[in-house]
Amino acid sequence: MALNKQVWLQTIQENFFPDDSFAVKSIDDSAFISNKTVHVPNAGSPSRVVINRSQKPASVTSRNDNDLSYDIDELTTDPIYIPEIDKVELSYDKRQSVIANDRAQLQTTSAQNLLYRWGNVPTVFMTTGDSVPAYTSSTATGYRKAITKADVLKVSTKFNTDNVPQSGRYLLLDATMYNQLLADLTEKELSAFLASADAQRGVLGRLYGFDVMLRSAVLRVKASDNTIITWEADGMAAEKPAGLAWQETCVSRAMGEVKMFDNTDNPTYYGDIYSFLMRVGGSPRRYDKKGIALIVGDTGTAPQE
């Protein structure tokens, strides 16, 4: 009887991970990652200016500065076990795959942790577009309003009003919000948007002064008060998607190196055990939290048939 041949490839199809290049668009506090808490002094209000002062001597005042601080989190992976048989009998290098994937997953989680910290701000703009089905989780129900170019313009106006620097402004959208924004642009606007892309910097286009970036998932918030729901938490029926706008000097990051722990040839498990650790922190950098805003998908209604 004839036997069919089989072949085992020597490479394994790896996992996909989101683009986290947004994280570097911030002030780097990584030099202080070994500390528990990082303090960012904020200047108080400047002195009052008087034109043609008549009262002399002038009144002397003092300036009260503010202390903004944030703590460093420690992120760790679950230890993973590689039995000796997997190192001997598999056609691919499982150890290399495990190390690469767990390291990437830790870095992905650290970037998401940074978004949770940056997105904890009071400045919120609600979307105003057409209603589309909720999409942030299988638990989310109903409809949410799509993002429009007019919504982005409102954020730009707010930044301009607050004297936020024109350079270094970014807008991070999830995959669905990004497509909604593109759909709202005219053909001429879309052409100009795509022409301003800078792939090396992770920028897909420029609109109203914002360099627009894309991540598979950004943030989701509670319907009641727009506070952030972490992606690790259970979903809610009324949860809403949120994009994040910021100016790079208004946020900070502190990201340490990925440390690997290994116990090879463990006599109890008859194999190898690996785990990873990374220290991460970050925060809005200003006491008044100017230069950061959430764009939240507002609750919509079912489209009329």
PDB file of C-alpha atoms in Angstrom:
ATOM      1  CA  MET A   1       0.000   0.000   0.000  1.00  0.00           C
ATOM      2  CA  ALA A   2       1.364   3.437  -0.911  1.00  0.00           C
ATOM      3  CA  LEU A   3       2.129   5.902   1.911  1.00  0.00           C
ATOM      4  CA  ASN A   4       1.428   9.624   1.570  1.00  0.00           C
ATOM      5  CA  LYS A   5       4.325  11.911   2.404  1.00  0.00           C
ATOM      6  CA  GLN A   6       3.973  14.554   5.137  1.00  0.00           C
ATOM      7  CA  VAL A   7       6.104  17.596   5.781  1.00  0.00           C
ATOM      8  CA  TRP A   8       6.510  19.750   8.901  1.00  0.00           C
ATOM      9  CA  LEU A   9       7.742  23.258   8.177  1.00  0.00           C
ATOM     10  CA  GLN A  10      10.621  24.551  10.273  1.00  0.00           C
ATOM     11  CA  THR A  11       8.989  27.895  10.969  1.00  0.00           C
ATOM     12  CA  ILE A  12       5.853  28.615  12.978  1.00  0.00           C
ATOM     13  CA  GLN A  13       3.155  31.138  12.052  1.00  0.00           C
ATOM     14  CA  GLU A  14       3.487  33.784  14.751  1.00  0.00           C
ATOM     15  CA  ASN A  15       0.851  36.000  16.425  1.00  0.00           C
ATOM     16  CA  PHE A  16      -0.039  39.498  15.268  1.00  0.00           C
ATOM     17  CA  PHE A  17       0.476  42.504  17.567  1.00  0.00           C
ATOM     18  CA  PRO A  18      -0.763  46.111  17.253  1.00  0.00           C
ATOM     19  CA  ASP A  19       1.346  49.051  16.135  1.00  0.00           C
ATOM     20  CA  ASP A  20       2.467  50.861  19.298  1.00  0.00           C
ATOM     21  CA  SER A  21       4.644  53.523  17.678  1.00  0.00           C
ATOM     22  CA  PHE A  22       2.364  56.180  19.207  1.00  0.00           C
ATOM     23  CA  ALA A  23       4.105  55.719  22.581  1.00  0.00           C
ATOM     24  CA  VAL A  24       7.271  57.542  21.520  1.00  0.00           C
ATOM     25  CA  LYS A  25       5.293  60.699  20.683  1.00  0.00           C
ATOM     26  CA  SER A  26       5.779  61.925  24.251  1.00  0.00           C
ATOM     27  CA  ILE A  27       8.351  63.159  26.761  1.00  0.00           C
ATOM     28  CA  ASP A  28      10.608  60.275  27.786  1.00  0.00           C
ATOM     29  CA  ASP A  29      10.954  59.782  31.548  1.00  0.00           C
ATOM     30  CA  SER A  30      12.440  56.302  31.188  1.00  0.00           C
ATOM     31  CA  ALA A  31      15.622  57.403  32.962  1.00  0.00           C
ATOM     32  CA  PHE A  32      13.595  57.408  36.193  1.00  0.00           C
ATOM     33  CA  ILE A  33      12.031  53.958  35.755  1.00  0.00           C
ATOM     34  CA  SER A  34      13.880  52.573  38.803  1.00  0.00           C
ATOM     35  CA  ASN A  35      11.892  54.861  41.112  1.00  0.00           C
ATOM     36  CA  LYS A  36       8.456  54.144  42.587  1.00  0.00           C
ATOM     37  CA  THR A  37       7.051  57.632  41.890  1.00  0.00           C
ATOM     38  CA  VAL A  38       7.979  60.295  39.332  1.00  0.00           C
ATOM     39  CA  HIS A  39       7.262  63.954  40.150  1.00  0.00           C
ATOM     40  CA  VAL A  40       6.692  66.508  37.387  1.00  0.00           C
ATOM     41  CA  PRO A  41       6.753  70.094  38.786  1.00  0.00           C
ATOM     42  CA  ASN A  42       4.240  72.437  37.114  1.00  0.00           C
ATOM     43  CA  ALA A  43       4.654  76.206  37.128  1.00  0.00           C
ATOM     44  CA  GLY A  44       1.909  78.261  38.750  1.00  0.00           C
ATOM     45  CA  SER A  45       0.186  81.230  37.123  1.00  0.00           C
ATOM     46  CA  PRO A  46       2.479  83.961  35.772  1.00  0.00           C
ATOM     47  CA  SER A  47       2.479  87.433  37.293  1.00  0.00           C
ATOM     48  CA  ARG A  48      -0.207  89.953  36.336  1.00  0.00           C
ATOM     49  CA  VAL A  49       0.869  92.527  33.771  1.00  0.00           C
ATOM     50  CA  VAL A  50      -0.308  96.149  34.175  1.00  0.00           C
ATOM     51  CA  ILE A  51      -0.188  98.747  31.392  1.00  0.00           C
ATOM     52  CA  ASN A  52       0.978 102.204  32.518  1.00  0.00           C
ATOM     53  CA  ARG A  53       1.052 101.283  36.210  1.00  0.00           C
ATOM     54  CA  SER A  54       0.062 104.225  38.454  1.00  0.00           C
ATOM     55  CA  GLN A  55       0.245 102.567  41.854  1.00  0.00           C
ATOM     56  CA  LYS A  56       3.791 102.365  43.174  1.00  0.00           C
ATOM     57  CA  PRO A  57       5.322 100.540  44.846  1.00  0.00           C
ATOM     58  CA  ALA A  58       3.576  97.621  43.171  1.00  0.00           C
ATOM     59  CA  SER A  59       2.061  94.865  45.276  1.00  0.00           C
ATOM     60  CA  VAL A  60       4.358  91.875  45.703  1.00  0.00           C
ATOM     61  CA  THR A  61       2.908  88.411  45.287  1.00  0.00           C
ATOM     62  CA  SER A  62       4.253  84.862  45.342  1.00  0.00           C
ATOM     63  CA  ARG A  63       3.743  82.011  42.893  1.00  0.00           C
ATOM     64  CA  ASN A  64       2.295  78.690  43.977  1.00  0.00           C
ATOM     65  CA  ASP A  65       3.660  75.848  41.859  1.00  0.00           C
ATOM     66  CA  ASN A  66       1.971  72.473  41.506  1.00  0.00           C
ATOM     67  CA  ASP A  67       3.332  68.973  41.949  1.00  0.00           C
ATOM     68  CA  LEU A  68       2.097  66.362  39.472  1.00  0.00           C
ATOM     69  CA  SER A  69       3.220  62.798  40.143  1.00  0.00           C
ATOM     70  CA  TYR A  70       2.630  59.285  38.827  1.00  0.00           C
ATOM     71  CA  ASP A  71       3.612  55.809  40.003  1.00  0.00           C
ATOM     72  CA  ILE A  72       5.462  53.127  38.108  1.00  0.00           C
ATOM     73  CA  ASP A  73       3.616  49.844  37.465  1.00  0.00           C
ATOM     74  CA  GLU A  74       5.274  46.446  37.326  1.00  0.00           C
ATOM     75  CA  LEU A  75       3.972  44.194  34.544  1.00  0.00           C
ATOM     76  CA  THR A  76       4.741  40.473  34.598  1.00  0.00           C
ATOM     77  CA  THR A  77       3.811  37.545  32.372  1.00  0.00           C
ATOM     78  CA  ASP A  78       2.547  34.168  33.571  1.00  0.00           C
ATOM     79  CA  PRO A  79       5.477  31.727  33.641  1.00  0.00           C
ATOM     80  CA  ILE A  80       5.419  29.408  30.649  1.00  0.00           C
ATOM     81  CA  TYR A  81       6.704  25.847  30.580  1.00  0.00           C
ATOM     82  CA  ILE A  82       8.438  24.201  27.618  1.00  0.00           C
ATOM     83  CA  PRO A  83       8.800  20.444  28.090  1.00  0.00           C
ATOM     84  CA  GLU A  84      11.962  18.732  26.923  1.00  0.00           C
ATOM     85  CA  ILE A  85      10.033  16.747  24.335  1.00  0.00           C
ATOM     86  CA  ASP A  86       9.006  19.965  22.560  1.00  0.00           C
ATOM     87  CA  LYS A  87      12.652  20.964  22.229  1.00  0.00           C
ATOM     88  CA  VAL A  88      13.587  17.597  20.784  1.00  0.00           C
ATOM     89  CA  GLU A  89      10.699  16.503  18.583  1.00  0.00           C
ATOM     90  CA  LEU A  90       9.240  19.711  17.130  1.00  0.00           C
ATOM     91  CA  SER A  91      10.428  20.860  13.709  1.00  0.00           C
ATOM     92  CA  TYR A  92      10.520  24.515  14.787  1.00  0.00           C
ATOM     93  CA  ASP A  93      12.227  26.362  17.665  1.00  0.00           C
ATOM     94  CA  LYS A  94       9.441  26.653  20.240  1.00  0.00           C
ATOM     95  CA  ARG A  95      11.694  28.392  22.773  1.00  0.00           C
ATOM     96  CA  GLN A  96      12.469  31.212  20.353  1.00  0.00           C
ATOM     97  CA  SER A  97       8.777  31.564  19.484  1.00  0.00           C
ATOM     98  CA  VAL A  98       7.690  31.684  23.134  1.00  0.00           C
ATOM     99  CA  ILE A  99      10.276  34.294  24.056  1.00  0.00           C
ATOM    100  CA  ALA A 100       9.462  36.526  21.069  1.00  0.00           C
ATOM    101  CA  ASN A 101       5.672  36.300  21.560  1.00  0.00           C
ATOM    102  CA  ASP A 102       5.653  36.830  25.326  1.00  0.00           C
ATOM    103  CA  ARG A 103       8.037  39.752  25.010  1.00  0.00           C
ATOM    104  CA  ALA A 104       5.824  41.336  22.340  1.00  0.00           C
ATOM    105  CA  GLN A 105       2.694  40.742  24.412  1.00  0.00           C
ATOM    106  CA  LEU A 106       4.283  42.424  27.434  1.00  0.00           C
ATOM    107  CA  GLN A 107       5.247  45.450  25.340  1.00  0.00           C
ATOM    108  CA  THR A 108       1.730  45.594  23.880  1.00  0.00           C
ATOM    109  CA  THR A 109       0.188  45.582  27.348  1.00  0.00           C
ATOM    110  CA  SER A 110       2.611  48.278  28.512  1.00  0.00           C
ATOM    111  CA  ALA A 111       1.564  50.511  25.593  1.00  0.00           C
ATOM    112  CA  GLN A 112      -2.115  49.935  26.410  1.00  0.00           C
ATOM    113  CA  ASN A 113      -1.358  50.816  30.038  1.00  0.00           C
ATOM    114  CA  LEU A 114       0.072  54.086  28.768  1.00  0.00           C
ATOM    115  CA  LEU A 115      -3.186  54.841  26.934  1.00  0.00           C
ATOM    116  CA  TYR A 116      -5.186  54.246  30.132  1.00  0.00           C
ATOM    117  CA  ARG A 117      -3.028  56.836  31.892  1.00  0.00           C
ATOM    118  CA  TRP A 118      -3.025  59.433  29.104  1.00  0.00           C
ATOM    119  CA  GLY A 119      -6.762  59.086  28.516  1.00  0.00           C
ATOM    120  CA  ASN A 120      -7.716  59.928  32.105  1.00  0.00           C
ATOM    121  CA  VAL A 121      -8.578  63.561  31.273  1.00  0.00           C
ATOM    122  CA  PRO A 122     -11.645  65.804  31.628  1.00  0.00           C
ATOM    123  CA  THR A 123     -11.646  67.164  28.055  1.00  0.00           C
ATOM    124  CA  VAL A 124     -14.090  65.024  26.082  1.00  0.00           C
ATOM    125  CA  PHE A 125     -15.619  65.564  22.638  1.00  0.00           C
ATOM    126  CA  MET A 126     -18.536  63.452  21.471  1.00  0.00           C
ATOM    127  CA  THR A 127     -18.797  62.265  17.883  1.00  0.00           C
ATOM    128  CA  THR A 128     -21.630  63.594  15.712  1.00  0.00           C
ATOM    129  CA  GLY A 129     -21.731  61.346  12.643  1.00  0.00           C
ATOM    130  CA  ASP A 130     -24.219  58.780  11.416  1.00  0.00           C
ATOM    131  CA  SER A 131     -25.192  55.908  13.692  1.00  0.00           C
ATOM    132  CA  VAL A 132     -23.288  52.640  13.241  1.00  0.00           C
ATOM    133  CA  PRO A 133     -23.520  49.360  15.202  1.00  0.00           C
ATOM    134  CA  ALA A 134     -21.540  49.165  18.454  1.00  0.00           C
ATOM    135  CA  TYR A 135     -18.315  47.259  17.905  1.00  0.00           C
ATOM    136  CA  THR A 136     -15.964  47.553  20.896  1.00  0.00           C
ATOM    137  CA  SER A 137     -16.878  44.131  22.322  1.00  0.00           C
ATOM    138  CA  SER A 138     -19.379  41.316  21.946  1.00  0.00           C
ATOM    139  CA  THR A 139     -21.149  42.761  25.000  1.00  0.00           C
ATOM    140  CA  ALA A 140     -21.701  46.214  23.465  1.00  0.00           C
ATOM    141  CA  THR A 141     -25.188  46.715  22.030  1.00  0.00           C
ATOM    142  CA  GLY A 142     -27.042  49.432  20.145  1.00  0.00           C
ATOM    143  CA  TYR A 143     -25.486  52.135  17.993  1.00  0.00           C
ATOM    144  CA  ARG A 144     -22.711  54.724  18.257  1.00  0.00           C
ATOM    145  CA  LYS A 145     -22.202  57.866  16.213  1.00  0.00           C
ATOM    146  CA  ALA A 146     -19.324  57.816  13.751  1.00  0.00           C
ATOM    147  CA  ILE A 147     -16.427  60.264  13.967  1.00  0.00           C
ATOM    148  CA  THR A 148     -16.374  63.102  11.405  1.00  0.00           C
ATOM    149  CA  LYS A 149     -13.850  65.661  10.232  1.00  0.00           C
ATOM    150  CA  ALA A 150     -15.947  68.300  12.038  1.00  0.00           C
ATOM    151  CA  ASP A 151     -15.308  66.469  15.312  1.00  0.00           C
ATOM    152  CA  VAL A 152     -11.551  66.601  14.695  1.00  0.00           C
ATOM    153  CA  LEU A 153     -11.825  70.314  13.896  1.00  0.00           C
ATOM    154  CA  LYS A 154     -13.484  70.922  17.284  1.00  0.00           C
ATOM    155  CA  VAL A 155     -10.539  69.313  19.055  1.00  0.00           C
ATOM    156  CA  SER A 156      -8.121  71.389  16.987  1.00  0.00           C
ATOM    157  CA  THR A 157     -10.022  74.545  17.933  1.00  0.00           C
ATOM    158  CA  LYS A 158      -9.834  73.615  21.624  1.00  0.00           C
ATOM    159  CA  PHE A 159      -6.081  73.077  21.414  1.00  0.00           C
ATOM    160  CA  ASN A 160      -5.673  76.411  19.617  1.00  0.00           C
ATOM    161  CA  THR A 161      -7.777  78.184  22.244  1.00  0.00           C
ATOM    162  CA  ASP A 162      -5.621  76.678  25.003  1.00  0.00           C
ATOM    163  CA  ASN A 163      -2.409  77.847  23.266  1.00  0.00           C
ATOM    164  CA  VAL A 164      -1.229  74.282  22.826  1.00  0.00           C
ATOM    165  CA  PRO A 165       1.848  74.203  20.533  1.00  0.00           C
ATOM    166  CA  GLN A 166       0.965  73.644  16.881  1.00  0.00           C
ATOM    167  CA  SER A 167       3.710  71.103  16.295  1.00  0.00           C
ATOM    168  CA  GLY A 168       3.685  67.592  17.688  1.00  0.00           C
ATOM    169  CA  ARG A 169      -0.093  67.081  17.712  1.00  0.00           C
ATOM    170  CA  TYR A 170      -1.322  63.500  17.276  1.00  0.00           C
ATOM    171  CA  LEU A 171      -4.643  61.724  16.944  1.00  0.00           C
ATOM    172  CA  LEU A 172      -4.832  57.977  17.612  1.00  0.00           C
ATOM    173  CA  LEU A 173      -7.899  56.144  16.292  1.00  0.00           C
ATOM    174  CA  ASP A 174      -8.972  52.515  16.304  1.00  0.00           C
ATOM    175  CA  ALA A 175      -9.473  50.698  13.005  1.00  0.00           C
ATOM    176  CA  THR A 176     -13.210  51.417  12.826  1.00  0.00           C
ATOM    177  CA  MET A 177     -12.954  55.103  13.779  1.00  0.00           C
ATOM    178  CA  TYR A 178     -10.145  55.567  11.282  1.00  0.00           C
ATOM    179  CA  ASN A 179     -12.250  54.184   8.436  1.00  0.00           C
ATOM    180  CA  GLN A 180     -15.184  56.363   9.515  1.00  0.00           C
ATOM    181  CA  LEU A 181     -12.996  59.450   9.310  1.00  0.00           C
ATOM    182  CA  LEU A 182     -11.710  58.550   5.853  1.00  0.00           C
ATOM    183  CA  ALA A 183     -15.276  57.980   4.657  1.00  0.00           C
ATOM    184  CA  ASP A 184     -16.217  61.501   5.778  1.00  0.00           C
ATOM    185  CA  LEU A 185     -13.498  63.188   3.706  1.00  0.00           C
ATOM    186  CA  THR A 186     -14.134  64.463   0.216  1.00  0.00           C
ATOM    187  CA  GLU A 187     -12.067  63.024  -2.610  1.00  0.00           C
ATOM    188  CA  LYS A 188      -9.815  66.083  -2.603  1.00  0.00           C
ATOM    189  CA  GLU A 189      -9.436  66.017   1.203  1.00  0.00           C
ATOM    190  CA  LEU A 190      -8.653  62.310   1.153  1.00  0.00           C
ATOM    191  CA  SER A 191      -5.981  62.801  -1.488  1.00  0.00           C
ATOM    192  CA  ALA A 192      -4.309  65.536   0.580  1.00  0.00           C
ATOM    193  CA  PHE A 193      -4.619  63.425   3.736  1.00  0.00           C
ATOM    194  CA  LEU A 194      -2.924  60.385   2.215  1.00  0.00           C
ATOM    195  CA  ALA A 195      -0.251  62.525   0.572  1.00  0.00           C
ATOM    196  CA  SER A 196       0.812  63.779   4.010  1.00  0.00           C
ATOM    197  CA  ALA A 197       1.439  60.263   5.360  1.00  0.00           C
ATOM    198  CA  ASP A 198       4.803  59.431   6.893  1.00  0.00           C
ATOM    199  CA  ALA A 199       5.066  55.644   7.205  1.00  0.00           C
ATOM    200  CA  GLN A 200       8.408  55.722   9.020  1.00  0.00           C
ATOM    201  CA  ARG A 201       6.808  57.696  11.868  1.00  0.00           C
ATOM    202  CA  GLY A 202       3.628  55.613  11.883  1.00  0.00           C
ATOM    203  CA  VAL A 203       1.594  58.568  10.595  1.00  0.00           C
ATOM    204  CA  LEU A 204      -1.134  57.724   8.061  1.00  0.00           C
ATOM    205  CA  GLY A 205      -2.123  61.301   7.237  1.00  0.00           C
ATOM    206  CA  ARG A 206      -2.536  64.830   8.560  1.00  0.00           C
ATOM    207  CA  LEU A 207      -5.814  66.599   9.312  1.00  0.00           C
ATOM    208  CA  TYR A 208      -6.377  69.999  10.974  1.00  0.00           C
ATOM    209  CA  GLY A 209      -2.862  69.963  12.422  1.00  0.00           C
ATOM    210  CA  PHE A 210      -3.046  66.417  13.798  1.00  0.00           C
ATOM    211  CA  ASP A 211      -0.820  63.589  12.612  1.00  0.00           C
ATOM    212  CA  VAL A 212      -3.317  60.735  12.499  1.00  0.00           C
ATOM    213  CA  MET A 213      -2.179  57.306  13.702  1.00  0.00           C
ATOM    214  CA  LEU A 214      -3.919  53.929  13.751  1.00  0.00           C
ATOM    215  CA  ARG A 215      -4.059  51.172  16.366  1.00  0.00           C
ATOM    216  CA  SER A 216      -6.329  48.131  16.217  1.00  0.00           C
ATOM    217  CA  ALA A 217      -7.879  49.127  19.567  1.00  0.00           C
ATOM    218  CA  VAL A 218      -7.412  52.380  21.491  1.00  0.00           C
ATOM    219  CA  LEU A 219      -9.805  53.013  24.389  1.00  0.00           C
ATOM    220  CA  ARG A 220     -13.371  52.341  25.491  1.00  0.00           C
ATOM    221  CA  VAL A 221     -15.304  54.254  28.153  1.00  0.00           C
ATOM    222  CA  LYS A 222     -18.388  53.997  30.328  1.00  0.00           C
ATOM    223  CA  ALA A 223     -21.538  55.591  28.951  1.00  0.00           C
ATOM    224  CA  SER A 224     -22.363  57.276  32.263  1.00  0.00           C
ATOM    225  CA  ASP A 225     -19.240  59.372  32.863  1.00  0.00           C
ATOM    226  CA  ASN A 226     -16.739  58.589  30.063  1.00  0.00           C
ATOM    227  CA  THR A 227     -14.277  56.962  32.478  1.00  0.00           C
ATOM    228  CA  ILE A 228     -11.999  54.366  30.941  1.00  0.00           C
ATOM    229  CA  ILE A 229     -12.839  50.670  30.890  1.00  0.00           C
ATOM    230  CA  THR A 230      -9.667  48.619  30.603  1.00  0.00           C
ATOM    231  CA  TRP A 231      -9.585  45.987  27.881  1.00  0.00           C
ATOM    232  CA  GLU A 232      -8.867  43.405  30.581  1.00  0.00           C
ATOM    233  CA  ALA A 233     -12.236  44.163  32.261  1.00  0.00           C
ATOM    234  CA  ASP A 234     -15.605  42.709  31.251  1.00  0.00           C
ATOM    235  CA  GLY A 235     -17.456  44.649  28.582  1.00  0.00           C
ATOM    236  CA  MET A 236     -20.621  46.679  29.097  1.00  0.00           C
ATOM    237  CA  ALA A 237     -23.685  46.952  26.909  1.00  0.00           C
ATOM    238  CA  ALA A 238     -23.489  50.749  26.706  1.00  0.00           C
ATOM    239  CA  GLU A 239     -19.710  51.103  26.438  1.00  0.00           C
ATOM    240  CA  LYS A 240     -18.360  53.573  23.900  1.00  0.00           C
ATOM    241  CA  PRO A 241     -15.216  53.711  21.749  1.00  0.00           C
ATOM    242  CA  ALA A 242     -12.746  56.540  22.242  1.00  0.00           C
ATOM    243  CA  GLY A 243      -9.885  57.972  20.248  1.00  0.00           C
ATOM    244  CA  LEU A 244      -7.131  60.050  21.839  1.00  0.00           C
ATOM    245  CA  ALA A 245      -5.689  63.412  20.778  1.00  0.00           C
ATOM    246  CA  TRP A 246      -2.584  64.870  22.395  1.00  0.00           C
ATOM    247  CA  GLN A 247       0.407  67.143  21.970  1.00  0.00           C
ATOM    248  CA  GLU A 248       3.701  65.394  22.588  1.00  0.00           C
ATOM    249  CA  THR A 249       4.997  67.717  25.342  1.00  0.00           C
ATOM    250  CA  CYS A 250       1.773  67.281  27.307  1.00  0.00           C
ATOM    251  CA  VAL A 251       2.238  63.565  28.046  1.00  0.00           C
ATOM    252  CA  SER A 252       5.099  61.480  29.393  1.00  0.00           C
ATOM    253  CA  ARG A 253       6.180  57.860  29.273  1.00  0.00           C
ATOM    254  CA  ALA A 254       8.550  55.823  31.415  1.00  0.00           C
ATOM    255  CA  MET A 255       9.230  52.388  29.932  1.00  0.00           C
ATOM    256  CA  GLY A 256      11.886  50.036  31.240  1.00  0.00           C
ATOM    257  CA  GLU A 257      13.657  47.158  29.576  1.00  0.00           C
ATOM    258  CA  VAL A 258      12.001  43.748  29.289  1.00  0.00           C
ATOM    259  CA  LYS A 259      13.663  41.432  31.825  1.00  0.00           C
ATOM    260  CA  MET A 260      13.536  37.672  31.203  1.00  0.00           C
ATOM    261  CA  PHE A 261      13.626  35.127  34.010  1.00  0.00           C
ATOM    262  CA  ASP A 262      14.588  31.589  33.063  1.00  0.00           C
ATOM    263  CA  ASN A 263      14.919  28.249  34.773  1.00  0.00           C
ATOM    264  CA  THR A 264      16.316  25.831  32.211  1.00  0.00           C
ATOM    265  CA  ASP A 265      16.490  22.079  32.702  1.00  0.00           C
ATOM    266  CA  ASN A 266      14.224  22.256  35.736  1.00  0.00           C
ATOM    267  CA  PRO A 267      14.470  18.870  37.519  1.00  0.00           C
ATOM    268  CA  THR A 268      10.840  18.993  38.702  1.00  0.00           C
ATOM    269  CA  TYR A 269       9.201  19.969  35.399  1.00  0.00           C
ATOM    270  CA  TYR A 270      11.720  18.169  33.137  1.00  0.00           C
ATOM    271  CA  GLY A 271      11.931  21.180  30.902  1.00  0.00           C
ATOM    272  CA  ASP A 272      12.412  24.953  30.819  1.00  0.00           C
ATOM    273  CA  ILE A 273      10.362  27.731  32.475  1.00  0.00           C
ATOM    274  CA  TYR A 274      10.390  31.370  31.338  1.00  0.00           C
ATOM    275  CA  SER A 275       8.709  34.583  32.464  1.00  0.00           C
ATOM    276  CA  PHE A 276       9.101  38.326  31.759  1.00  0.00           C
ATOM    277  CA  LEU A 277       8.898  41.595  33.696  1.00  0.00           C
ATOM    278  CA  MET A 278       8.694  45.222  32.604  1.00  0.00           C
ATOM    279  CA  ARG A 279       8.291  48.460  34.586  1.00  0.00           C
ATOM    280  CA  VAL A 280       6.019  51.058  32.986  1.00  0.00           C
ATOM    281  CA  GLY A 281       4.634  54.477  33.871  1.00  0.00           C
ATOM    282  CA  GLY A 282       3.310  57.639  32.288  1.00  0.00           C
ATOM    283  CA  SER A 283       0.867  60.456  32.764  1.00  0.00           C
ATOM    284  CA  PRO A 284      -0.536  63.715  31.445  1.00  0.00           C
ATOM    285  CA  ARG A 285       2.366  66.069  32.030  1.00  0.00           C
ATOM    286  CA  ARG A 286       0.429  69.216  32.844  1.00  0.00           C
ATOM    287  CA  TYR A 287      -1.460  69.911  36.052  1.00  0.00           C
ATOM    288  CA  ASP A 288      -4.344  71.479  34.058  1.00  0.00           C
ATOM    289  CA  LYS A 289      -4.310  68.509  31.610  1.00  0.00           C
ATOM    290  CA  LYS A 290      -4.372  70.806  28.587  1.00  0.00           C
ATOM    291  CA  GLY A 291      -3.215  69.372  25.280  1.00  0.00           C
ATOM    292  CA  ILE A 292      -5.037  66.031  25.698  1.00  0.00           C
ATOM    293  CA  ALA A 293      -8.593  65.125  24.690  1.00  0.00           C
ATOM    294  CA  LEU A 294     -10.797  62.102  24.222  1.00  0.00           C
ATOM    295  CA  ILE A 295     -13.048  61.756  21.182  1.00  0.00           C
ATOM    296  CA  VAL A 296     -15.866  59.456  22.330  1.00  0.00           C
ATOM    297  CA  GLY A 297     -18.339  57.660  20.082  1.00  0.00           C
ATOM    298  CA  ASP A 298     -21.652  59.075  21.288  1.00  0.00           C
ATOM    299  CA  THR A 299     -24.746  56.924  21.682  1.00  0.00           C
ATOM    300  CA  GLY A 300     -26.704  56.751  18.438  1.00  0.00           C
ATOM    301  CA  THR A 301     -30.088  55.531  17.330  1.00  0.00           C
ATOM    302  CA  ALA A 302     -31.032  52.806  14.897  1.00  0.00           C
ATOM    303  CA  PRO A 303     -31.034  54.125  11.318  1.00  0.00           C
ATOM    304  CA  GLN A 304     -34.469  54.645   9.795  1.00  0.00           C
ATOM    305  CA  GLU A 305     -35.273  52.088   7.137  1.00  0.00           C
TER     306      GLU A 305
END
